[in-house]
Each structure stands twice: as C-alpha cells, then as structure tokens.
Short mmCIF file of C-alpha atoms (C1' of nucleotides) in Angstrom, two decimals:
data_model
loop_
_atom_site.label_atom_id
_atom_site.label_comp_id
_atom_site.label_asym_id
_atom_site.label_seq_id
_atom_site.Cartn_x
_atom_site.Cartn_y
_atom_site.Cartn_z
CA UNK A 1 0.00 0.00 0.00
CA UNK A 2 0.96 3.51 -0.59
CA UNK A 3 0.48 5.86 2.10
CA UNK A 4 -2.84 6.62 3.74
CA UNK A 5 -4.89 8.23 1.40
CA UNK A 6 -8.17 10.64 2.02
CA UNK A 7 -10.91 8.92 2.23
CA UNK A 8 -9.25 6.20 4.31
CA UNK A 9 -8.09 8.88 7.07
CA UNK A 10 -11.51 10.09 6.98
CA UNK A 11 -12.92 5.92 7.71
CA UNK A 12 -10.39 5.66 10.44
CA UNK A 13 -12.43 4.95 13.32
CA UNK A 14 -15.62 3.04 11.44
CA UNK A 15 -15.79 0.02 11.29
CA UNK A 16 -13.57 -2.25 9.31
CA UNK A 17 -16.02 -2.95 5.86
CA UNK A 18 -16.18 0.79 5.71
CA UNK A 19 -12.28 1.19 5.93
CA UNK A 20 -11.52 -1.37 3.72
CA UNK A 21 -13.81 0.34 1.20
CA UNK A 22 -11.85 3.56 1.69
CA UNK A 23 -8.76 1.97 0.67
CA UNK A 24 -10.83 0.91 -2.62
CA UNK A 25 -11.58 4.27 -3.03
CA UNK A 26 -8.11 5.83 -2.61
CA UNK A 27 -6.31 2.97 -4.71
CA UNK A 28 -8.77 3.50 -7.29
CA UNK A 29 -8.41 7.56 -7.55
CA UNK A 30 -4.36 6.41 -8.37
CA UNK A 31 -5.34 3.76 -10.81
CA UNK A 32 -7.66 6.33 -12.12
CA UNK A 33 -5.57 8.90 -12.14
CA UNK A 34 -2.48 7.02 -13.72
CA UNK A 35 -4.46 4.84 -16.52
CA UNK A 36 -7.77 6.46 -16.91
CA UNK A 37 -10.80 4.84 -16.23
CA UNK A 38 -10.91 2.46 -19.68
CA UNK A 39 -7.88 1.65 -18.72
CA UNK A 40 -7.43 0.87 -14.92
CA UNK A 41 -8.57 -2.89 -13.76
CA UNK A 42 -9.77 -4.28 -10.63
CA UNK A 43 -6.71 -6.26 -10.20
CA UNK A 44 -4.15 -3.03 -10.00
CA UNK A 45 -6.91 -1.60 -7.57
CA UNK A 46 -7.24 -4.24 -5.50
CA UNK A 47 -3.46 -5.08 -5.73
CA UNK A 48 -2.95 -1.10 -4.00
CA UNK A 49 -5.38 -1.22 -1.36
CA UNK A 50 -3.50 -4.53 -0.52
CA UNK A 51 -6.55 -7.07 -0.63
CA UNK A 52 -7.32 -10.02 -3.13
CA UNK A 53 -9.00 -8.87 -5.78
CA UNK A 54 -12.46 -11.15 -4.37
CA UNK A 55 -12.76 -8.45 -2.06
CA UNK A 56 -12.84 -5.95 -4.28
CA UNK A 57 -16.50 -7.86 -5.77
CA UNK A 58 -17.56 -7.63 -2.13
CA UNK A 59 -17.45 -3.85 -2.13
CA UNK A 60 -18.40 -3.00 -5.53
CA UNK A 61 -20.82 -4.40 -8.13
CA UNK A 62 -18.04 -3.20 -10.69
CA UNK A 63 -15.20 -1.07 -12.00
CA UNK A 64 -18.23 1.17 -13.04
CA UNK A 65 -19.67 1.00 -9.81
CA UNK A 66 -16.25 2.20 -7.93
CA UNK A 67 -15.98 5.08 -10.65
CA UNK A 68 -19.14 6.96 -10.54
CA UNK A 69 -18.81 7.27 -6.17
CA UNK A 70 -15.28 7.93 -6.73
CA UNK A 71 -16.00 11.03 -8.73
CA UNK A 72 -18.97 12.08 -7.36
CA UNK A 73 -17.20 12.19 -4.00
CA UNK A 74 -14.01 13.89 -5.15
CA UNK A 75 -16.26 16.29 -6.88
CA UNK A 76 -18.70 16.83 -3.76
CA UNK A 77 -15.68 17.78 -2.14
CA UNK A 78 -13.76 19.89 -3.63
CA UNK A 79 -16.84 22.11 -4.53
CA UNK A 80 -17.80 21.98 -0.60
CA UNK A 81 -14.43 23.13 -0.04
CA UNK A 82 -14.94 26.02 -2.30
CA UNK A 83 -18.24 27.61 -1.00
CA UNK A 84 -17.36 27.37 2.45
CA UNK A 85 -14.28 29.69 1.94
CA UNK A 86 -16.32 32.41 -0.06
CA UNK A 87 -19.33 33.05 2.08
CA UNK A 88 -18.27 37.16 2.65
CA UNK A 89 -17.67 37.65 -1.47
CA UNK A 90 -20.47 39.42 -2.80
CA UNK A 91 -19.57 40.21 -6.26
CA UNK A 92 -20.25 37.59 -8.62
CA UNK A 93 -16.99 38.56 -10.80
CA UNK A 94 -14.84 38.64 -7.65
CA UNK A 95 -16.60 35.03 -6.68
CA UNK A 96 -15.77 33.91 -9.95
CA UNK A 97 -12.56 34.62 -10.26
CA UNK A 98 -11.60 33.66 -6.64
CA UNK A 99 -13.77 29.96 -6.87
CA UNK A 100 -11.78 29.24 -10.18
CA UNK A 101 -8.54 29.82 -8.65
CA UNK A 102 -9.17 28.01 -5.77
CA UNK A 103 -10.66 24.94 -7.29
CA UNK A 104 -7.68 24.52 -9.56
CA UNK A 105 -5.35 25.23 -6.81
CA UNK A 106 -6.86 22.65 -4.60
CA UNK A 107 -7.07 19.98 -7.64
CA UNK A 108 -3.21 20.84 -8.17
CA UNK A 109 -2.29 20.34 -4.21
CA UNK A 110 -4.05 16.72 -4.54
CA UNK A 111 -2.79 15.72 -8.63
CA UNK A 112 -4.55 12.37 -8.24
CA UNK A 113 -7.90 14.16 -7.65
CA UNK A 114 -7.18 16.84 -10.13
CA UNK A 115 -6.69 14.08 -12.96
CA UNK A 116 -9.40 11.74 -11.73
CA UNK A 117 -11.60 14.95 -12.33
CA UNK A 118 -10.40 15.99 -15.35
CA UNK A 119 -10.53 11.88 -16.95
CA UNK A 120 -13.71 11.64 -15.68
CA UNK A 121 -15.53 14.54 -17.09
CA UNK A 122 -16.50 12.79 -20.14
CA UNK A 123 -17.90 9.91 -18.88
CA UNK A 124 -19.28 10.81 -15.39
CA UNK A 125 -22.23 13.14 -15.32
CA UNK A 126 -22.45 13.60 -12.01
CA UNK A 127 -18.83 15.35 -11.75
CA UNK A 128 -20.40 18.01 -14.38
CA UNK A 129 -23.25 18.89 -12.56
CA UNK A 130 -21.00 19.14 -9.16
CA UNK A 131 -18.54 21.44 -10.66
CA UNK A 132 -20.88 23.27 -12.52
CA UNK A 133 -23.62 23.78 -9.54
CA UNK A 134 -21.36 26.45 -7.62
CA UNK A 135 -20.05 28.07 -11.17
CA UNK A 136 -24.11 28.36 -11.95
CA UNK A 137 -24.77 30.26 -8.84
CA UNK A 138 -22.06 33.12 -9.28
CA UNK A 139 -22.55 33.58 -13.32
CA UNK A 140 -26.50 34.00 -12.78
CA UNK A 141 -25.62 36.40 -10.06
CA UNK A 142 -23.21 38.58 -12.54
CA UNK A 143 -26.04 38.43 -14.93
CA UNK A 144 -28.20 40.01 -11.96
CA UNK A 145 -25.60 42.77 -11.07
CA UNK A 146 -25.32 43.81 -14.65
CA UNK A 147 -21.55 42.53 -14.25
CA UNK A 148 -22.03 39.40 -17.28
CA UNK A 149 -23.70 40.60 -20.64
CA UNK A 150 -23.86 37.12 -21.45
CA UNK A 151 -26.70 34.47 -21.61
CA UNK A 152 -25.68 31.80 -19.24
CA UNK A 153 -27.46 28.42 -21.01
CA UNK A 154 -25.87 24.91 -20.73
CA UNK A 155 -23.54 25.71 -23.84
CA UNK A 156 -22.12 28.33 -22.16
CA UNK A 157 -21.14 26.58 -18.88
CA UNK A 158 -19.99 23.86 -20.73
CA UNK A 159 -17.69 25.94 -23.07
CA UNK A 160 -16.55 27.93 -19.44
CA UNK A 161 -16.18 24.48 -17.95
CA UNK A 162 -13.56 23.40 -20.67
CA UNK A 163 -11.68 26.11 -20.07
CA UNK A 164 -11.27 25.81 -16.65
CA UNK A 165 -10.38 22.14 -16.85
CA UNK A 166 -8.24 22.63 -19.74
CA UNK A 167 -6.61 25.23 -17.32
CA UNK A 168 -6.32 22.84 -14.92
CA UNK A 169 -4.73 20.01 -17.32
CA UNK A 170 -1.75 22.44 -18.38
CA UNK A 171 -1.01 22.73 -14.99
CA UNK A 172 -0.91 19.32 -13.58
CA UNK A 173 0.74 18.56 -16.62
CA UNK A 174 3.19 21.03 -15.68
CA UNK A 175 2.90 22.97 -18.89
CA UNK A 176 2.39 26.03 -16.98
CA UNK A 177 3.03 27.97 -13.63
CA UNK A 178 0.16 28.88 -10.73
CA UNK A 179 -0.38 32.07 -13.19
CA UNK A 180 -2.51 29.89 -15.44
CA UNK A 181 -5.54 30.46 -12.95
CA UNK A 182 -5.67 33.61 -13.07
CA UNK A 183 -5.07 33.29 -17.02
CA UNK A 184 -7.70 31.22 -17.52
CA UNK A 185 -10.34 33.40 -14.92
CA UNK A 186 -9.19 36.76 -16.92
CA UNK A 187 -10.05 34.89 -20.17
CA UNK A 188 -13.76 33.51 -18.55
CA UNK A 189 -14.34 36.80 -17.53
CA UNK A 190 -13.23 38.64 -21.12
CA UNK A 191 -15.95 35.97 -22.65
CA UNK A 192 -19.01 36.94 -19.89
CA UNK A 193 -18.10 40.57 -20.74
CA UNK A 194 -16.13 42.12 -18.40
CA UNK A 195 -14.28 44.97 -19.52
CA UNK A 196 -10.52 43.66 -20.18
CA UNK A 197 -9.70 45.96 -17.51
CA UNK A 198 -11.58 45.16 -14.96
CA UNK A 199 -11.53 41.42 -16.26
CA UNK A 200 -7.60 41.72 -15.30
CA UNK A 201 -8.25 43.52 -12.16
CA UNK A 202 -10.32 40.51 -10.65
CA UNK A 203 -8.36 37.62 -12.07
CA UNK A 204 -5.01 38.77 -10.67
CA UNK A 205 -6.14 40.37 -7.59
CA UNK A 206 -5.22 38.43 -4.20
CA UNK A 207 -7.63 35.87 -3.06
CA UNK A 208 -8.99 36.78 0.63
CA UNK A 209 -10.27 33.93 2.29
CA UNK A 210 -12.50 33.34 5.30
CA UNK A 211 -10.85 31.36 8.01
CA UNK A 212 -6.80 30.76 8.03
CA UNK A 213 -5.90 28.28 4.72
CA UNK A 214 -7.27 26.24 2.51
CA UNK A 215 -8.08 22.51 3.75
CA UNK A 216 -6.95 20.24 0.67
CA UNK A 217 -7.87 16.87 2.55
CA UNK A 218 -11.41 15.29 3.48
CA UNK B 1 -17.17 -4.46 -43.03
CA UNK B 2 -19.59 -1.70 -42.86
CA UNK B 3 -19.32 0.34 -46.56
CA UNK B 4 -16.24 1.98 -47.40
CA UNK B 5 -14.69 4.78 -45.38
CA UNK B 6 -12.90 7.67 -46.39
CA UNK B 7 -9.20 6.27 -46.40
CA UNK B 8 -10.45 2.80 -48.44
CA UNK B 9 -11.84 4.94 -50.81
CA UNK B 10 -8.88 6.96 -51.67
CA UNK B 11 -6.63 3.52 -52.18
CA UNK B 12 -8.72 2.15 -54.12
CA UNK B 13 -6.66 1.56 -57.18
CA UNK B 14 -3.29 1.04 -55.11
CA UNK B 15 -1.96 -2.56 -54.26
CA UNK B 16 -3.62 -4.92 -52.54
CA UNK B 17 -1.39 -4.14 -48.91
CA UNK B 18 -2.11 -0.48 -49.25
CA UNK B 19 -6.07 -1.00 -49.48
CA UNK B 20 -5.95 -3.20 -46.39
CA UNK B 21 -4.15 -0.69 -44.58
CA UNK B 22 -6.35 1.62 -45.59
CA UNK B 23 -9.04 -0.54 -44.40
CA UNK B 24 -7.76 -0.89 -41.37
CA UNK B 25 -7.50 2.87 -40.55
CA UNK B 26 -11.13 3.51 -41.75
CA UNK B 27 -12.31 0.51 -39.16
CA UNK B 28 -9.63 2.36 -36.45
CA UNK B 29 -11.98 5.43 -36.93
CA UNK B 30 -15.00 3.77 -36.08
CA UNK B 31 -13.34 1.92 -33.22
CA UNK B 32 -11.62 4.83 -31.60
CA UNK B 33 -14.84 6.93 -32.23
CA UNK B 34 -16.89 4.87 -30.17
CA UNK B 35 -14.74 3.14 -27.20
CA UNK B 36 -12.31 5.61 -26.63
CA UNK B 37 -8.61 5.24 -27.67
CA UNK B 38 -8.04 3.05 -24.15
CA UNK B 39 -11.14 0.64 -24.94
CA UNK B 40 -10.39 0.04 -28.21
CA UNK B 41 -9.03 -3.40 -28.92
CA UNK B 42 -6.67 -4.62 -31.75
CA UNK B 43 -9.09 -7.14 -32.43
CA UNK B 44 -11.81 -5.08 -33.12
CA UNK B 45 -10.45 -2.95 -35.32
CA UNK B 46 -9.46 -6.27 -37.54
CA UNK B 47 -12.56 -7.84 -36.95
CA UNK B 48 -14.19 -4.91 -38.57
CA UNK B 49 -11.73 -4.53 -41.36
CA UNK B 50 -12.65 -7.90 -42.26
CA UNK B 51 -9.11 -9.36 -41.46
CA UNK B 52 -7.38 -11.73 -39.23
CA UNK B 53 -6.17 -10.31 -36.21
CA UNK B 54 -2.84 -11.71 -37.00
CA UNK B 55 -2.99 -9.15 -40.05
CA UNK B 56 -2.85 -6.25 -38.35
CA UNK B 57 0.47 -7.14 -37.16
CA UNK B 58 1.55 -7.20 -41.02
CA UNK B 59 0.66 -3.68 -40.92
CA UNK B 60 1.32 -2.03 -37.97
CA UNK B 61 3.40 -2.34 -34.72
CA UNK B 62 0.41 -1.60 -32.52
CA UNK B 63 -2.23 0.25 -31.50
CA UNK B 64 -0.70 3.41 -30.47
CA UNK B 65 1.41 3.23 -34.28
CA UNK B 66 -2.34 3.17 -35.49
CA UNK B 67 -3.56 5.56 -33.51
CA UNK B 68 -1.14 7.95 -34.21
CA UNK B 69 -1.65 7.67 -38.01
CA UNK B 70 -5.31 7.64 -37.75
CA UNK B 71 -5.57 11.04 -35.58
CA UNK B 72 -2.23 13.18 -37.74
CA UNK B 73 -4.18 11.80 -40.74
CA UNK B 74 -7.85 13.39 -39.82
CA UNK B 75 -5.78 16.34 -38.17
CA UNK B 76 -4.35 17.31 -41.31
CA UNK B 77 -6.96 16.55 -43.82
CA UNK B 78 -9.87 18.41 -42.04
CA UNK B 79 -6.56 21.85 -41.75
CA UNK B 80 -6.12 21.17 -45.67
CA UNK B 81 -9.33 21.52 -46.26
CA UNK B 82 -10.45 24.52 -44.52
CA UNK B 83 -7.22 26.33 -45.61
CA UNK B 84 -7.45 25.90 -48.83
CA UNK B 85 -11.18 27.50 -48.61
CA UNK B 86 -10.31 30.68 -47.07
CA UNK B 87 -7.34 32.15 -49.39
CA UNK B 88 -9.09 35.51 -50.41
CA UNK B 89 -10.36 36.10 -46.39
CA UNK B 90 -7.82 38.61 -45.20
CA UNK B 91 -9.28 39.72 -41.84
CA UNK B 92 -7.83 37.63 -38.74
CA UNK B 93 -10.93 37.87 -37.07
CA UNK B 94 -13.63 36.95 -39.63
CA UNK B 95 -10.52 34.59 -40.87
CA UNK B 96 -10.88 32.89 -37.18
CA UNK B 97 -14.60 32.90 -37.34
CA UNK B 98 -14.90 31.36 -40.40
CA UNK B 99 -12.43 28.72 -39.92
CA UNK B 100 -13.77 27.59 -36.74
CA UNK B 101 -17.33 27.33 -38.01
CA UNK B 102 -16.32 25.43 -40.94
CA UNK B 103 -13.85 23.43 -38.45
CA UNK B 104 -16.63 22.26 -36.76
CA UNK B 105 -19.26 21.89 -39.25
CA UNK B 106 -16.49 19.35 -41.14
CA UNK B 107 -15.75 17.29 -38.18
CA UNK B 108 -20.00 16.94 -37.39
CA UNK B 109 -20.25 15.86 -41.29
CA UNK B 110 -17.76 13.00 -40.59
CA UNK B 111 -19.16 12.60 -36.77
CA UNK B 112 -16.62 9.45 -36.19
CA UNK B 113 -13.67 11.92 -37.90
CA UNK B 114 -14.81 14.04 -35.07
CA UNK B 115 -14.94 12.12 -32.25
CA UNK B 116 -11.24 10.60 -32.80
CA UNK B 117 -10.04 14.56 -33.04
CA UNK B 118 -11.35 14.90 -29.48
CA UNK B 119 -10.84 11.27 -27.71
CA UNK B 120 -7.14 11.71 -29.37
CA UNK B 121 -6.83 15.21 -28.43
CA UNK B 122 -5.58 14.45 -25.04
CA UNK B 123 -2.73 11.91 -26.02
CA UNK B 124 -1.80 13.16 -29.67
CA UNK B 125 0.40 15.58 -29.77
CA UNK B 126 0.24 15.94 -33.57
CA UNK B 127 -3.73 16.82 -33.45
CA UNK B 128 -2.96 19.69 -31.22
CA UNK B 129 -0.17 20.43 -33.90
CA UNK B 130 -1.92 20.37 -36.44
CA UNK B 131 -5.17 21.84 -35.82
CA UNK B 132 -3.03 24.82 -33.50
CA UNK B 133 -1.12 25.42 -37.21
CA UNK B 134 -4.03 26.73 -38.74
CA UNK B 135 -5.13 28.91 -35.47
CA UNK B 136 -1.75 30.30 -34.59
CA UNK B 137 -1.22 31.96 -37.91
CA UNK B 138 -4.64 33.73 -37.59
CA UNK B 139 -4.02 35.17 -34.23
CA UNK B 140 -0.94 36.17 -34.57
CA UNK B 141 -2.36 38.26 -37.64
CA UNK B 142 -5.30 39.60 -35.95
CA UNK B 143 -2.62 40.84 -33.48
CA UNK B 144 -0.47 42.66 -35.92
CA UNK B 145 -3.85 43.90 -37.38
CA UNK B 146 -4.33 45.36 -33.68
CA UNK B 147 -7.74 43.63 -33.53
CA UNK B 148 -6.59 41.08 -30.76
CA UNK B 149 -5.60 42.62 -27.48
CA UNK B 150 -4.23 39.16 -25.82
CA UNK B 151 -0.86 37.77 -25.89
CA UNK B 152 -0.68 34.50 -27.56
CA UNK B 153 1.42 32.34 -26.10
CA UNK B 154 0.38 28.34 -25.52
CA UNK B 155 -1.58 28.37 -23.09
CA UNK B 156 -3.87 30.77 -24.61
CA UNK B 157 -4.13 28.35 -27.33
CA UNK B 158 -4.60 25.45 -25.40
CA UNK B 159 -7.55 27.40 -24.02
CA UNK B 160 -8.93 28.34 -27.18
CA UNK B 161 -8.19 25.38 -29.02
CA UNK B 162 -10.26 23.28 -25.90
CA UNK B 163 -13.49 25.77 -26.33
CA UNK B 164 -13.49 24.46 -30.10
CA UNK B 165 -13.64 21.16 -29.40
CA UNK B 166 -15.64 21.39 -26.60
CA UNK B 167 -18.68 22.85 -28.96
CA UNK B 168 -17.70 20.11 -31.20
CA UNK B 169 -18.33 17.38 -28.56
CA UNK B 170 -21.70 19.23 -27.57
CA UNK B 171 -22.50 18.90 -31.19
CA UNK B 172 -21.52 15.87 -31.95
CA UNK B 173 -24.02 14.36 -28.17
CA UNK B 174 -26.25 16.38 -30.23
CA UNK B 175 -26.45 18.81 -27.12
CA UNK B 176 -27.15 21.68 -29.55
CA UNK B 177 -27.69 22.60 -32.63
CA UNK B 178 -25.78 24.04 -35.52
CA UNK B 179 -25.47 27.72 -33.67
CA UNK B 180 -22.89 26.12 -31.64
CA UNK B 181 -20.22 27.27 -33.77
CA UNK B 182 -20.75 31.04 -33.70
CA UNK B 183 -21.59 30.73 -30.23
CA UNK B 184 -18.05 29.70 -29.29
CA UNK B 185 -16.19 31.77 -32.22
CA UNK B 186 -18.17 34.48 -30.88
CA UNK B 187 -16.94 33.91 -26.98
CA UNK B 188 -13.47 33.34 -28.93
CA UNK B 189 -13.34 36.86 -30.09
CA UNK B 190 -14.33 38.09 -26.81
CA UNK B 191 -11.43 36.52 -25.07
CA UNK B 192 -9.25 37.88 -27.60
CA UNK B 193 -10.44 41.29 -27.00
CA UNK B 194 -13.02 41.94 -30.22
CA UNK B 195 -15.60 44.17 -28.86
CA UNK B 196 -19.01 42.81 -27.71
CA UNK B 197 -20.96 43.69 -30.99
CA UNK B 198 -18.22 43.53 -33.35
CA UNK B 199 -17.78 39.97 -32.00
CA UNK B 200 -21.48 39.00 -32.62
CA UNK B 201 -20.77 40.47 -36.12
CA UNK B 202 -18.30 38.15 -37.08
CA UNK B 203 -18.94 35.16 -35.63
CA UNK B 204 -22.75 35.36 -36.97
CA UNK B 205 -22.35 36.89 -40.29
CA UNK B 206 -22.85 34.14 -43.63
CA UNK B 207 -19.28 32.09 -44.61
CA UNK B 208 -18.52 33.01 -47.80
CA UNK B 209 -16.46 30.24 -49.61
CA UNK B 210 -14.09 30.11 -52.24
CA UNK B 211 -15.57 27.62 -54.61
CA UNK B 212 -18.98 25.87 -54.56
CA UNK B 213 -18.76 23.62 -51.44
CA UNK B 214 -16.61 22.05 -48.48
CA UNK B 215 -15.71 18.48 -49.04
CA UNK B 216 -16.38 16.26 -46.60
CA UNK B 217 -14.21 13.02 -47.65
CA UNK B 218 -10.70 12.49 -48.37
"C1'" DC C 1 0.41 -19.17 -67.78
"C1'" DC C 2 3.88 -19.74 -64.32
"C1'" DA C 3 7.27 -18.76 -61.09
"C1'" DA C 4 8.40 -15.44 -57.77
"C1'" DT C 5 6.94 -12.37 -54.65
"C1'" DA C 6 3.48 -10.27 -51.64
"C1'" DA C 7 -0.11 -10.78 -48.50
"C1'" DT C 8 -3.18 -13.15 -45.49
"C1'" DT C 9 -4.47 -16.74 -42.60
"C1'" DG C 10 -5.46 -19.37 -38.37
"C1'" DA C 11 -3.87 -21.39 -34.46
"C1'" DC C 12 -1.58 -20.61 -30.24
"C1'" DA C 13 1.19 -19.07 -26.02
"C1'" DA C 14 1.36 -15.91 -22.58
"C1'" DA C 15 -0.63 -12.46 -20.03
"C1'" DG C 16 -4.13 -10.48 -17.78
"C1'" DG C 17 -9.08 -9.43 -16.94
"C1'" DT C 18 -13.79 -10.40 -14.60
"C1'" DC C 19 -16.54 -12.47 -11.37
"C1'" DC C 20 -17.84 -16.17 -8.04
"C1'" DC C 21 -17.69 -18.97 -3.86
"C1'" DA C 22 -16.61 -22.27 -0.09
"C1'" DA C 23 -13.64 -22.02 3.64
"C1'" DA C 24 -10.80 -19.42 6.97
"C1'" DA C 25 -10.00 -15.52 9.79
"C1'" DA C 26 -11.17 -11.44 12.21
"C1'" DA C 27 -14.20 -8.43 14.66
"C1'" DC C 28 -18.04 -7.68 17.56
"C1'" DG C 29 -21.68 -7.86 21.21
"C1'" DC C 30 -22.74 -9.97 25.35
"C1'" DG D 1 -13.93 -15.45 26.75
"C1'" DC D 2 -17.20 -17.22 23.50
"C1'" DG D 3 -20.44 -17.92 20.04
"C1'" DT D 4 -22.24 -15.24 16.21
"C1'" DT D 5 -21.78 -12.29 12.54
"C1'" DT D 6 -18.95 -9.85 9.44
"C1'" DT D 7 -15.20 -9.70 6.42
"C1'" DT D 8 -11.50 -11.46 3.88
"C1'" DT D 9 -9.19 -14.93 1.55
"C1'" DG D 10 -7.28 -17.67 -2.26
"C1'" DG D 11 -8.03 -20.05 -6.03
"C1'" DG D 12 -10.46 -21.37 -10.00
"C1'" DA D 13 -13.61 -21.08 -14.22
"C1'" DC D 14 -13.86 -18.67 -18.06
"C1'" DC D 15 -13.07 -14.91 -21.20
"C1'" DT D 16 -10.49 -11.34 -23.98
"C1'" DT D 17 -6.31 -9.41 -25.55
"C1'" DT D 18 -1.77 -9.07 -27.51
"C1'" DG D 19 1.65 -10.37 -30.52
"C1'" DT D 20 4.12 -14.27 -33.24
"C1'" DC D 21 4.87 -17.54 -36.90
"C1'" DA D 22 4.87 -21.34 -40.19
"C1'" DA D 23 1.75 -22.50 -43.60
"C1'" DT D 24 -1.33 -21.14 -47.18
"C1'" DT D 25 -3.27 -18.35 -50.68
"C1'" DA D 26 -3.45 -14.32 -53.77
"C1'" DT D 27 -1.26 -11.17 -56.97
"C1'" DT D 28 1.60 -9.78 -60.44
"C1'" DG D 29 5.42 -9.07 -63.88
"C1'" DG D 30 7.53 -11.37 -67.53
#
DNA sequence: CCAATAATTGACAAAGGTCCCAAAAAACGC
DNA sequence: GCGTTTTTTGGGACCTTTGTCAATTATTGG
C-alpha cells in the first residue's frame, strides 16, 4: 500500500467494511488517475489497497460502480471546499474569479484528484453537474448585477467548464506555472463581458479567504 | 465491413497491402470513435476490417502506431481543407470565425472523424499540432492587425483550441444545434479582445467560400 | 500461364481481466 | 472469553487481448 490516502483517514475509526472500502476508493483515484478509467482494472486496484482482488466484488458491483462514487465524491468535495471559503464575497466577478482559482489550486495540491476529475468529465455526469452547480450560482448572479452581458445556457457553462479544466490540465501537466488560474479566470471573464480591464483587475487580484488556509484533505 | 470509409476509398486503385491498410484505418476510426482510444481493442479494429487479427500485425506495430496515423491523418486533412477555402479572407478575425465554423461543421459531417479529433486530443500531440497550425497563424495576424488585445502564447491556445472542441463534442451528443459554432467563435473573439458587438458580427455573419462547397471526404 | 513475390491466414502461447464462492479468519456484542 | 456475525481470503472457471509464426493463398510481372 501507498500511504494513507483521504478517504481512508476520513474511515479511520468506522468500522472495518467501511475502511476497507476507503482503501478501494483511494487505490482507485491512483489507478484512475495514472491509466484512466478504460484503462485501470480491478486487479491493480485491489493489488494497492493490498486485498485479493475477491474483495474488491464484495465492495463493488463493478469497475463502473467504484468510478461513478469515486467522482462524485471527489467532486462533492472539492466544490464543498470552495463555498465554504467564499461566504463574505459578494460580487459575482470577484466570486468567480476567486472559486476558479481556488478549485484549480486545490485539484493541483491533490494531482490524483485533479486528474481523476479531469478523466472523468467525459464519462461521469455527475462530476459536471458538481462542478458546474457552484459556477451556476455566481454567473447567474453577474447576470443580476449587470456585471455578465452574457446568456448563461448549458452551452455556455460547458464551453466555461472546458476552459477551466483545460486550465487545470496544463497545470498538472506542468505545462504552466500557478499564473494559469488567473489566465484562464481573466479569459472567462473577457468571454461573460467584463471589460478587459476590470476582467484583469479581478483575475489577478489576491484571493482573501474566510478562516486561516485552505483545507486540501477530506 | 460496414461500406467503405474515407481512407479505403482513396486507395482504391493502389496494391492490394495499401487497401488493407487503408481498411484498417477507416475501421480504427470507427473503433476509436466509439470506445475511446483506451477501450479500443486490436481485435476489433481487424474484426471490422474484415481481417485476421494476426494481419494487423503485417501492418502495424500496434495500436498506439495506429492511432497515431489515424488522428495526424484526420488532423491534417480536415486543416487542408479549410485552408485551402479561405485564401481571399484577409481579416484575422472573420478569418478565425470562419475557420472555426467550418472546423466544426467538417468534423459533425464525418461525426466518427470528429470524435477521434477529441478522444485523441488528449494523447496526440500531432492533433494539437496540427489543428493549432491553422489557429496560430490567424491570431498572430489579428494581433499585428491590432484587432486582438491578448498575448498569444500556448496556453492561450490550449484554451482556445479546448473551447473548439468542446462545442464540437456538444454537437456531436447532439447537445445543440448548428449555432454552436458562432456561439463559441463568438466567446473566442471576446477573449481575444473583439468588442461585444463587433464579435457577434463576425462570428454570426454568412461564410462566404471560395468555390462551390466544403468536401467532406478524403 | 507460371514462377516469384506479396499478402493473409489461423492457431496458439502468454498475459491479464472479470466475477464467483466455499472455507478461513477477524471483529463484535454480550 | 465465547459464540455469532462480518469480512477477507485464495483459487479457480472462463473470457479477452496481444503479438508471433509457419503454412497457405493471392497477386503480379515477364
């Protein structure tokens, strides 16, 4: 086994189905992460969370089965993460720009995660409508302030979405420095029709957050 | 087999190895298309290329050697093709906007063409290549032309080049319809710094084509 | 048309995957 | 501490995949 990861810390007390299970779910956010999800088996999962792979079938109907509570939970989290740190923000462009930076700062400080999100986004729904429920929230809330000329449908969240991921690929692919959040917000906020000004202003503008730092574990 | 594809049809009157090969990369289309690059399986691709699985061997080292082929192939016919249409255009922006609509309405004619441009995206470096050729030239222009206030460096393409082909992919799940493609060209030109209405101007206005049509086959 | 060359075949070994289950071991409540 | 319940084990049945190769068949130039 490989460390402890997050979601067995957070089992450590329950009982001992519910921490083997957590070791499932950590091994399989590195298989994930490493092969992608066509690619990873139940063996190399099993293999990491050091159990025979029958245990694995004990746990989980599937590989599909593991996958879809993997991401959702991963997802769940980081977003919960997110909002809790931004409760004082009021403006939605300042919100905006301070939730995108955050989220791919968080996804960088936990790679595994950041991939596992980014891998999944094609196949798992339910990571989509995660990320997407606390961007949804702030853009309608521009709209409202006059701040976004733009109409916010499903296109346009998705096209937003893919930016921010594609963001967030560069940089765990190390293709690009920490500046490539506030790149990528300046950009978002160019498209919703922010003045380039004040589109830079917000992007690069230091992130004030409630409470001391940034928790990047469960 | 399933009728001939684009690359059987162009061998036709070359030797018998050649059209197999050929056949082979048309039934590597339809494979990668709809598993995935990871799912796919040697096997597969032969089965539906009507050969023996030890033929495939005959003509290729793997799957990735495949792969590869398949996705520089598609790359660079669907860059011909659009380039070739838009010699008398000499405005970067309505260059960009026009060669991203017509980018996307290629790849939806030949749906399987593009769905290996965007599974493939992520591991091919040539696709990004290839398809960033035909993009880097026009904003680079549109910046001499002083119509493009952003510096374009990668990740500014990477970023633009992943809002392309995520309005392909919501085109090709039939997510939307065919305004898809001056929806994004029109975000595009807001990133770049093209003024709200000028932007809607472009990226809406009729394509005017040299010649009578786009081709959609090889 | 025939010999030489080119191309394809089909079977197979080795590796690895999924999923199941009877038996053993560990954990738990009393 | 002890019997019951929970959990894990290890191995096996069965399938798919990859990649190779000697044998066979098709193509083609002379």
């Amino acid at each position: 086994m490989s460390g402890e990861g997050p979601f067995t810390h957070q089992a450590r007390n329950q009982r001992k189905s519910v921490r083997t299970r957590a070791r499932l779910m950590d091994a399989a956010v590195e298989v994930f992460a490493r092969d992608g999800f066509e690619a990873a088996s139940v063996n190399e999962i099993a293999r990491r969370a050091d159990v025979v792979n029958g245990t694995f079938y004990v746990h989980f109907k599937d590989k599909d089965a593991i996958a879809a509570e993997v991401a959702f939970k991963v997802a769940y989290d980081i977003a919960r993460q997110i909002d809790g740190a931004m409760t004082h923000i009021d403006n939605a462009a300042e919100r905006f720009s301070c939730a995108t930076r955050q989220f791919i700062e968080i996804a960088c400080g936990q790679p595994q995660w950041g991939w596992v999100l980014i891998r999944s986004a094609g196949y798992a729904p339910e990571v989509h409508r995660q990320v997407e429920s606390y961007l949804r929230t702030d853009l309608a809330l521009g709209v409202r302030q006059g701040l976004f000329d733009l109409e916010i449908d499903a296109f346009t969240m998705d096209t937003i979405l893919s930016m921010i991921l594609a963001a967030l690929a560069a940089r765990l692919r190390g293709d690009t420095g920490p500046e490539a959040a506030s790149k990528v917000s300046e950009m978002v906020l160019r498209v919703l029709g922010v003045p380039a000004v004040a589109a830079k202003a917000f992007a690069w503008s230091p992130i004030e957050l409630q409470g001391f730092k940034i928790q990047t574990t469960l």
